[in-house]
Coordinates of C-alpha atoms in Angstrom, one line a residue:
Chain A
M1 CA -26.5 -58.3 50.9
V2 CA -23.1 -57.4 48.4
R3 CA -23.1 -56.1 45.1
P4 CA -20.8 -57.6 42.8
A5 CA -17.8 -55.4 41.9
P6 CA -18.8 -53.9 38.8
G7 CA -17.5 -55.5 36.0
R8 CA -14.0 -54.7 33.4
W9 CA -16.2 -53.2 30.6
R10 CA -18.5 -52.1 32.5
R11 CA -15.4 -50.0 34.3
L12 CA -13.9 -49.4 31.0
G13 CA -17.4 -47.7 29.9
G14 CA -17.0 -45.8 33.0
L15 CA -13.6 -43.8 32.4
L16 CA -14.5 -43.5 28.8
A17 CA -18.5 -42.0 29.1
G18 CA -16.0 -39.1 32.0
A19 CA -13.4 -38.9 29.2
A20 CA -16.0 -38.0 27.2
L21 CA -17.8 -35.8 29.4
A22 CA -14.8 -33.7 30.4
A23 CA -13.7 -32.7 27.0
T24 CA -17.5 -31.6 25.7
A25 CA -17.1 -29.7 28.9
V26 CA -13.5 -28.0 27.4
A27 CA -14.9 -28.6 23.9
A28 CA -18.0 -25.9 24.7
Q29 CA -15.5 -23.7 26.5
S30 CA -14.8 -22.4 23.2
F31 CA -18.4 -21.1 22.7
A32 CA -18.2 -18.4 26.3
F33 CA -18.8 -15.1 25.7
S34 CA -15.0 -13.5 25.7
R35 CA -13.9 -10.5 28.0
D36 CA -14.7 -8.6 25.0
D37 CA -17.9 -9.7 23.5
H38 CA -19.4 -8.3 27.3
S39 CA -17.8 -5.4 27.0
G40 CA -17.9 -4.8 23.0
P41 CA -20.2 -3.1 21.7
L42 CA -22.7 -4.2 19.4
T43 CA -21.2 -3.5 15.3
W44 CA -23.5 -2.9 12.0
T45 CA -21.2 -3.9 8.9
G46 CA -21.8 -3.1 5.5
G47 CA -19.9 -2.1 2.8
L48 CA -19.2 1.4 0.2
G49 CA -22.0 2.9 -0.1
E50 CA -25.0 1.0 1.6
T51 CA -26.8 2.1 3.9
V52 CA -25.9 0.8 7.4
T53 CA -28.8 1.2 10.1
A54 CA -27.1 1.0 14.4
S55 CA -29.6 1.2 16.1
R56 CA -30.0 4.7 16.7
I57 CA -27.8 6.1 13.7
S58 CA -27.3 5.3 10.3
V59 CA -24.7 6.1 7.4
R60 CA -22.7 5.5 4.9
A61 CA -19.6 5.7 3.4
E62 CA -20.0 7.4 -0.3
G63 CA -16.4 8.0 -1.2
V64 CA -12.9 7.4 -0.1
H65 CA -9.7 9.8 -1.6
A66 CA -6.3 10.0 -0.3
A67 CA -4.8 13.6 -0.1
R68 CA -1.1 14.5 1.0
T69 CA -1.8 17.6 2.3
I70 CA -5.1 19.2 3.9
E71 CA -6.8 22.5 3.9
A72 CA -9.5 23.8 6.0
G73 CA -10.3 26.3 8.4
T74 CA -8.3 27.1 12.1
S75 CA -8.1 23.3 14.0
P76 CA -8.8 24.5 17.9
G77 CA -6.0 22.4 18.5
A78 CA -3.2 25.0 16.9
S79 CA -3.4 27.3 18.9
S80 CA -1.2 25.8 21.2
G81 CA 1.1 25.9 18.8
V82 CA 3.7 28.3 19.1
S83 CA 5.1 28.0 15.8
S84 CA 1.8 28.4 13.5
G85 CA 2.2 31.7 13.5
T86 CA -0.6 32.6 11.2
S87 CA -3.6 34.2 12.6
S88 CA -6.7 32.0 13.2
G89 CA -9.9 32.1 10.7
T90 CA -6.8 32.3 7.7
A91 CA -7.3 28.8 5.8
Q92 CA -4.7 26.0 8.0
R93 CA -2.1 23.2 5.9
A94 CA -1.5 20.0 7.5
T95 CA 0.4 17.7 6.8
T96 CA 2.1 14.1 7.3
K97 CA 4.6 11.3 7.4
G98 CA 1.9 9.0 5.7
I99 CA -1.3 10.1 3.8
F100 CA -4.1 11.8 4.6
L101 CA -7.4 9.0 3.8
V102 CA -10.8 11.0 3.7
V103 CA -13.8 9.3 3.6
D104 CA -16.5 10.9 2.6
L105 CA -19.9 10.0 5.5
A106 CA -23.2 10.6 5.0
A107 CA -25.5 10.0 8.5
T108 CA -29.0 11.0 9.9
S109 CA -30.5 9.2 13.4
T110 CA -33.6 7.2 13.5
R111 CA -35.1 9.2 16.8
V112 CA -33.1 12.2 18.3
P113 CA -30.6 13.8 17.6
Q114 CA -26.4 13.4 18.7
R115 CA -23.7 13.9 17.8
I116 CA -21.5 11.5 16.2
A117 CA -17.3 10.8 17.8
P118 CA -14.6 10.9 16.6
P119 CA -13.8 7.9 14.0
V120 CA -11.9 4.9 14.4
L121 CA -9.9 3.3 11.0
L122 CA -9.6 -0.1 11.5
T123 CA -6.9 -2.2 9.5
E124 CA -6.2 -5.3 8.3
S125 CA -3.3 -5.3 10.7
G126 CA -5.3 -5.1 13.5
R127 CA -4.8 -1.6 14.1
R128 CA -7.1 0.9 15.1
Y129 CA -5.8 4.3 14.0
A130 CA -8.2 7.2 15.8
A131 CA -9.4 10.6 13.4
T132 CA -7.0 12.9 13.4
D133 CA -6.1 16.0 15.2
K134 CA -4.9 18.0 12.8
V135 CA -8.1 18.9 10.6
N136 CA -10.7 21.3 12.7
G137 CA -13.4 18.2 14.1
D138 CA -16.5 21.4 13.2
L139 CA -15.9 20.5 9.5
T140 CA -15.6 16.4 10.5
I141 CA -18.6 14.3 10.8
T142 CA -17.9 15.4 14.9
G143 CA -19.1 18.7 13.7
P144 CA -22.8 18.9 13.3
F145 CA -25.8 17.6 15.3
I146 CA -27.1 14.3 13.0
Q147 CA -30.7 14.9 12.7
W148 CA -33.5 13.0 12.5
G149 CA -35.6 12.9 9.0
W150 CA -32.3 14.3 6.2
W151 CA -28.4 13.7 6.1
T152 CA -25.9 15.3 6.9
R153 CA -22.5 14.9 4.7
R154 CA -19.5 15.5 6.1
V155 CA -15.7 13.7 6.0
A156 CA -13.4 11.9 8.5
V157 CA -10.5 12.4 8.4
F158 CA -7.5 9.7 8.9
E159 CA -3.6 10.3 8.7
V160 CA -2.3 6.0 8.1
P161 CA 1.0 5.0 6.9
P162 CA -0.2 3.8 2.9
A163 CA 1.1 0.3 3.8
E164 CA -2.1 0.2 6.3
L165 CA -5.0 1.1 3.2
A166 CA -5.6 -2.7 2.4
G167 CA -8.5 -4.0 3.8
A168 CA -9.1 -0.9 6.2
R169 CA -12.4 -0.3 7.8
I170 CA -14.3 2.4 9.6
V171 CA -15.8 3.1 12.3
V172 CA -18.9 5.6 13.5
H173 CA -20.4 5.3 16.7
P174 CA -22.0 8.0 17.8
Q175 CA -21.0 10.3 21.3
E176 CA -22.1 7.8 24.4
G177 CA -24.6 8.3 27.2
N178 CA -26.2 11.8 26.7
G179 CA -26.6 10.9 29.9
A180 CA -23.7 11.3 31.0
L181 CA -23.9 7.0 31.0
I182 CA -21.6 4.2 31.1
E183 CA -23.5 2.5 27.9
P184 CA -23.8 -0.9 27.9
S185 CA -22.9 -3.1 23.9
A186 CA -23.6 1.2 22.3
P187 CA -23.9 0.6 18.7
E188 CA -21.8 1.4 16.3
V189 CA -21.1 1.1 12.1
E190 CA -18.0 -0.5 10.6
I191 CA -18.0 0.2 7.0
D192 CA -15.9 -2.0 4.4
L193 CA -13.8 0.5 2.3
G194 CA -13.4 -2.4 -0.3
L195 CA -9.8 -1.8 -1.0
D196 CA -7.9 -4.1 -2.1
E197 CA -4.3 -4.3 -2.5
A198 CA -4.5 -2.8 -5.8
A199 CA -7.6 -0.6 -4.6
A200 CA -4.9 0.9 -2.2
A201 CA -1.7 1.2 -4.2
R202 CA -4.1 3.1 -7.0
L203 CA -5.6 5.5 -3.8
V204 CA -2.2 6.1 -3.0
S205 CA -0.5 7.0 -6.2
T206 CA -3.5 9.1 -7.5
A207 CA -3.8 11.0 -4.1
K208 CA -4.1 14.4 -4.2
D209 CA -1.4 17.3 -3.4
V210 CA -4.5 19.7 -1.2
H211 CA -7.9 17.9 -0.4
T212 CA -9.6 21.8 0.6
L213 CA -12.4 20.8 3.0
A214 CA -15.7 22.6 2.5
G215 CA -17.5 24.8 4.8
K216 CA -17.2 27.1 7.4
P217 CA -14.0 27.3 8.7
Chain B
M1 CA 5.8 -65.4 52.5
T2 CA 9.0 -63.5 53.7
S3 CA 9.3 -63.4 57.0
P4 CA 11.8 -60.1 59.6
P5 CA 14.7 -61.8 59.6
G6 CA 16.0 -63.6 63.1
G7 CA 13.8 -61.4 65.1
A8 CA 16.8 -60.5 67.6
A9 CA 18.2 -57.2 67.5
A10 CA 18.6 -56.1 64.4
R11 CA 22.3 -53.7 64.5
R12 CA 21.2 -50.8 65.9
R13 CA 21.9 -48.2 63.5
R14 CA 23.5 -44.6 64.4
P15 CA 20.0 -41.7 63.3
I16 CA 22.3 -39.9 60.7
A17 CA 19.5 -39.3 58.7
V18 CA 18.4 -35.9 61.0
P19 CA 21.7 -34.1 61.4
V20 CA 23.1 -34.5 57.5
A21 CA 19.6 -32.8 56.6
A22 CA 20.2 -30.7 59.5
L23 CA 24.0 -29.5 57.7
V24 CA 22.7 -29.3 53.9
A25 CA 19.8 -26.5 55.4
A26 CA 21.9 -24.5 56.9
T27 CA 24.6 -24.2 54.7
G28 CA 22.2 -24.3 51.9
L29 CA 21.6 -20.8 53.9
G30 CA 24.8 -19.6 54.0
I31 CA 25.7 -20.3 50.7
T32 CA 22.1 -18.2 50.2
A33 CA 23.0 -15.8 52.6
A34 CA 26.3 -15.0 51.7
L35 CA 25.4 -14.0 47.5
G36 CA 23.5 -11.4 48.8
G37 CA 20.1 -13.0 50.2
L38 CA 16.7 -14.3 48.6
D39 CA 16.6 -10.2 48.2
E40 CA 16.0 -9.5 44.5
A41 CA 18.9 -8.7 42.5
P42 CA 19.4 -5.2 42.0
D43 CA 18.5 -3.9 38.5
D44 CA 20.9 -2.8 36.3
P45 CA 21.8 0.6 36.8
P46 CA 20.4 3.3 33.7
R47 CA 21.7 3.1 30.4
R48 CA 23.4 6.7 29.7
L49 CA 22.9 8.1 26.3
G50 CA 23.4 11.3 24.8
P51 CA 22.3 12.8 21.5
G52 CA 20.8 10.7 18.9
A53 CA 20.7 8.3 20.9
V54 CA 18.1 5.3 20.7
L55 CA 15.8 3.7 23.5
D56 CA 12.9 1.7 23.2
Q57 CA 9.8 2.1 25.5
G58 CA 8.0 -1.2 24.8
E59 CA 5.2 1.2 23.2
F60 CA 7.5 3.3 21.8
T61 CA 10.8 3.7 19.9
T62 CA 12.4 6.9 20.6
R63 CA 15.4 8.7 19.5
F64 CA 16.7 11.9 21.2
V65 CA 17.2 14.5 18.5
E66 CA 18.4 17.2 20.3
S67 CA 17.9 20.5 22.7
R68 CA 17.9 24.0 21.2
T69 CA 16.9 26.6 22.8
T70 CA 13.6 29.3 20.6
V71 CA 12.9 32.2 20.6
R72 CA 9.5 34.3 20.2
P73 CA 9.7 37.8 19.4
G74 CA 7.2 39.5 22.2
R75 CA 4.3 41.0 20.5
Y76 CA 3.1 44.4 21.7
G77 CA 5.9 45.2 23.0
E78 CA 5.7 42.8 25.6
P79 CA 9.3 41.1 26.3
D80 CA 10.8 38.2 23.9
K81 CA 10.0 34.5 25.2
R82 CA 12.0 32.2 25.3
Y83 CA 11.6 28.5 24.7
L84 CA 14.2 25.5 25.7
E85 CA 13.0 23.1 23.4
I86 CA 13.3 19.1 23.4
V87 CA 13.2 17.3 20.2
F88 CA 11.9 13.0 20.3
Q89 CA 11.7 10.9 17.1
V90 CA 8.6 8.9 18.7
T91 CA 7.7 5.8 16.3
N92 CA 4.6 3.9 17.8
K93 CA 4.3 0.2 18.7
G94 CA 1.5 0.1 19.9
D95 CA -1.9 -0.8 18.3
E96 CA -3.7 2.2 18.7
T97 CA -3.3 6.2 18.1
T98 CA -2.1 7.2 21.4
G99 CA -1.8 11.3 22.3
V100 CA 1.7 13.0 23.4
G101 CA 0.5 13.8 27.0
A102 CA 2.4 15.2 29.2
P103 CA 5.3 14.5 31.5
G104 CA 4.1 14.7 35.5
Q105 CA 4.7 18.0 37.5
G106 CA 4.7 18.8 41.3
G107 CA 4.5 15.3 42.3
K108 CA 1.2 15.2 40.0
P109 CA 1.8 12.2 38.2
G110 CA 2.3 12.7 33.8
Y111 CA 0.2 10.1 31.5
F112 CA 0.9 9.5 27.4
F113 CA 4.7 9.5 26.0
A114 CA 5.7 12.0 27.4
G115 CA 4.5 10.6 31.2
S116 CA 7.7 8.1 30.1
L117 CA 9.8 11.6 31.4
L118 CA 10.4 11.1 34.7
R119 CA 12.3 13.3 35.4
M120 CA 13.8 16.8 34.4
T121 CA 17.7 18.2 36.1
P122 CA 17.7 21.0 35.7
E123 CA 14.0 21.2 36.7
I124 CA 12.0 24.0 35.0
R125 CA 9.0 24.8 36.5
S126 CA 6.1 26.6 35.5
D127 CA 2.2 26.6 36.2
F128 CA 0.6 24.3 33.6
G129 CA 4.2 22.5 32.6
P130 CA 5.3 22.6 29.4
D131 CA 3.9 22.1 25.8
V132 CA 3.7 18.5 24.1
S133 CA 3.3 18.6 20.3
V134 CA 3.2 17.2 17.0
Q135 CA 5.7 19.0 14.7
A136 CA 4.9 18.9 10.6
D137 CA 5.1 21.0 8.5
G138 CA 1.3 22.7 9.2
V139 CA -0.6 22.2 11.8
P140 CA 0.9 20.5 15.1
G141 CA -1.1 17.8 16.5
K142 CA -1.0 16.2 19.8
Q143 CA -2.0 12.4 18.2
L144 CA 0.6 9.2 17.8
H145 CA -0.5 7.4 14.7
P146 CA 0.5 3.0 15.3
G147 CA 3.4 2.4 12.9
M148 CA 4.4 6.3 11.7
E149 CA 7.3 8.6 12.4
S150 CA 6.7 11.6 14.8
T151 CA 8.3 15.0 15.7
V152 CA 7.3 15.8 19.0
V153 CA 8.8 18.7 20.7
V154 CA 8.7 18.7 24.5
R155 CA 8.4 22.9 24.9
Y156 CA 9.3 24.9 28.8
E157 CA 8.5 28.7 28.7
L158 CA 12.3 30.4 31.2
P159 CA 11.7 31.8 33.3
E160 CA 12.2 36.2 32.9
G161 CA 16.5 37.0 33.5
R162 CA 16.6 32.9 33.3
R163 CA 19.8 32.3 31.6
P164 CA 19.0 28.3 29.8
P165 CA 21.2 25.7 31.0
G166 CA 24.3 24.0 29.1
Q167 CA 22.5 21.3 29.1
V168 CA 19.8 19.6 30.1
R169 CA 19.3 15.2 31.3
L170 CA 16.1 13.4 31.2
D171 CA 15.4 10.5 33.1
V172 CA 13.4 8.2 31.1
G173 CA 10.6 5.7 31.6
T174 CA 9.9 2.5 29.9
F175 CA 5.9 1.0 29.4
E176 CA 5.2 -2.5 30.1
H177 CA 1.4 -3.6 28.2
A178 CA -0.8 -4.4 31.5
E179 CA -3.8 -6.8 31.6
G180 CA -6.5 -6.1 33.2
F181 CA -8.8 -9.1 35.1
T182 CA -12.2 -8.1 32.8
Q183 CA -10.4 -5.9 30.8
E184 CA -7.0 -4.7 28.5
V185 CA -5.6 -1.9 31.3
G186 CA -3.0 -0.5 28.5
W187 CA 0.2 0.3 28.4
L188 CA 2.0 1.6 32.1
L189 CA 4.8 3.0 33.2
A190 CA 6.9 0.1 34.1
K191 CA 7.6 -0.1 37.9
D192 CA 9.2 -2.4 40.7
D193 CA 6.7 -3.8 42.4
D194 CA 4.5 -0.2 44.1
G195 CA 7.4 2.0 43.9
P196 CA 8.7 5.1 41.2
P197 CA 9.0 4.0 37.7
V198 CA 12.2 2.5 36.9
V199 CA 14.2 5.2 35.2
A200 CA 15.7 2.6 32.4
A201 CA 18.0 4.9 30.7
Q202 CA 19.2 9.2 31.7
V203 CA 19.3 11.2 28.6
T204 CA 22.4 13.9 28.9
L205 CA 21.7 16.3 25.7
P206 CA 23.8 19.7 25.1
V207 CA 21.1 22.6 24.2
R208 CA 22.0 24.4 21.2
R209 CA 21.9 27.9 21.7
K210 CA 20.3 29.7 18.4
A211 CA 20.5 33.4 17.5
A212 CA 16.9 35.1 18.4
G213 CA 14.8 35.7 15.6

C-alpha cells in the first residue's frame, strides 16, 4: 500500500515544529556553563560590616580608609632596591602615584587554621588590583594564620587610581590547597565596600597624608 | 515538447575551454610568482626610536626615558659598585595587576613587562641578570597596576673595571592577548608563527654619566 504524500499543511507544520526546536536548542545554550563558571571559584557576597562565611573562612570588612602614604615596617621586597638606603628595622614609607586604599578586615576560620592569599580589589570597570607589595605582608591579612575560635584583625592595602574607587569590591580567599593541590571551586568572599560616587570622592578628599600600620615590624 | 534541432551533425565546436583555463591559470601563477610568491609579505622593519619615544606594547604603553650610570659607594671597604640603569615610564593597559618581571638571559625567556626587552647591545652579563623594580618615593615595588603609570628601572651591575657603554640599543617586543581553548592564557609576546618574538622597535639611548655620589 502506498502512503499518500503528506498534505501541504502537514508539511508546513513539520517545518514550523523543526524551526521551533532549533530555536529552542540555540536559546538553551545561554543557560550553559561559561568557561569561567567551570573553572572559577565559588563566591559568597556581602556588604560592608556584614560577616560573610565562605565554607572555610568567615570575613568581615569593618572599615575603609584612604591614604597618600603608608608607613610600616620593612617590606621584604625593599632589600633588593639599591636606592633604599635605610637600614632594616626602621619604619618605611610607601608612596604611590594613585591612592592607597586600606580595608580593615576581620577573619576567622570555620575549621582548620589557614592563611589568606593576597586579596584583590575588583573595580566597577572590571579591573583586578592585587594587594600592593610595597607594604610588608606580615602587617596585612596575609601575615598571620587565621584560627578557629577568634577573629584576627588586619588590613588589606591596595594602590589604585582615585577614579577607580567608586563601586569597588574586595575579594578575599584562603591560600590554595594546604596539600599543594589545585582546588576546583575554591571558596572566596566578595564584599561590596559601599563606595558610591559621592562616598568615593569624600574618601579621596579626606585621605590621610600618612597611614601608619600598627603591629610589630 | 522540444527536441534537439535536426538530429544531424551540428557543427562540431573546437574545444577551447580547457586551453583557455590552462592559460589563465598559468598567467595567474606567473603574476603571483613575479610578485614574490604566496609567502607572507615581510614584516615591517622594527621602528627606530630614541629617548623620550613612546611605544604601544599592547599590554603596556611605554616611554623610554633615559639610560644612565649610577654609583653606590662600597661599604665595609669594598670597592664602589657601578650600575647602568635604563628608565621607563610604563602604563599597564590590561585589566589585571602584573609584575615588572625580568628580561630573558642566556636562552632563558624573560617574563612580564621586562620580558619584552628582547636584547640589549652591548650585552652586560651577570649571574642573576638585572634588578628590575618600580621606583617611587620610598619603598620600591615589583607590581604594575592597571591604569597606573609607573617608573620602571632596569639596573645592570657593571663588572669591575668595565667602562659603561656610550649608548645602549634595546630590541623591544610587544604583547598580544591570547585566548586558550579552555581558559584565558593572557598576554604573550607577539611572535611570527613559532619563531622568536618579533622585534617591534629598536630603541637607542645615550648613556648619561653621573658623577659618583
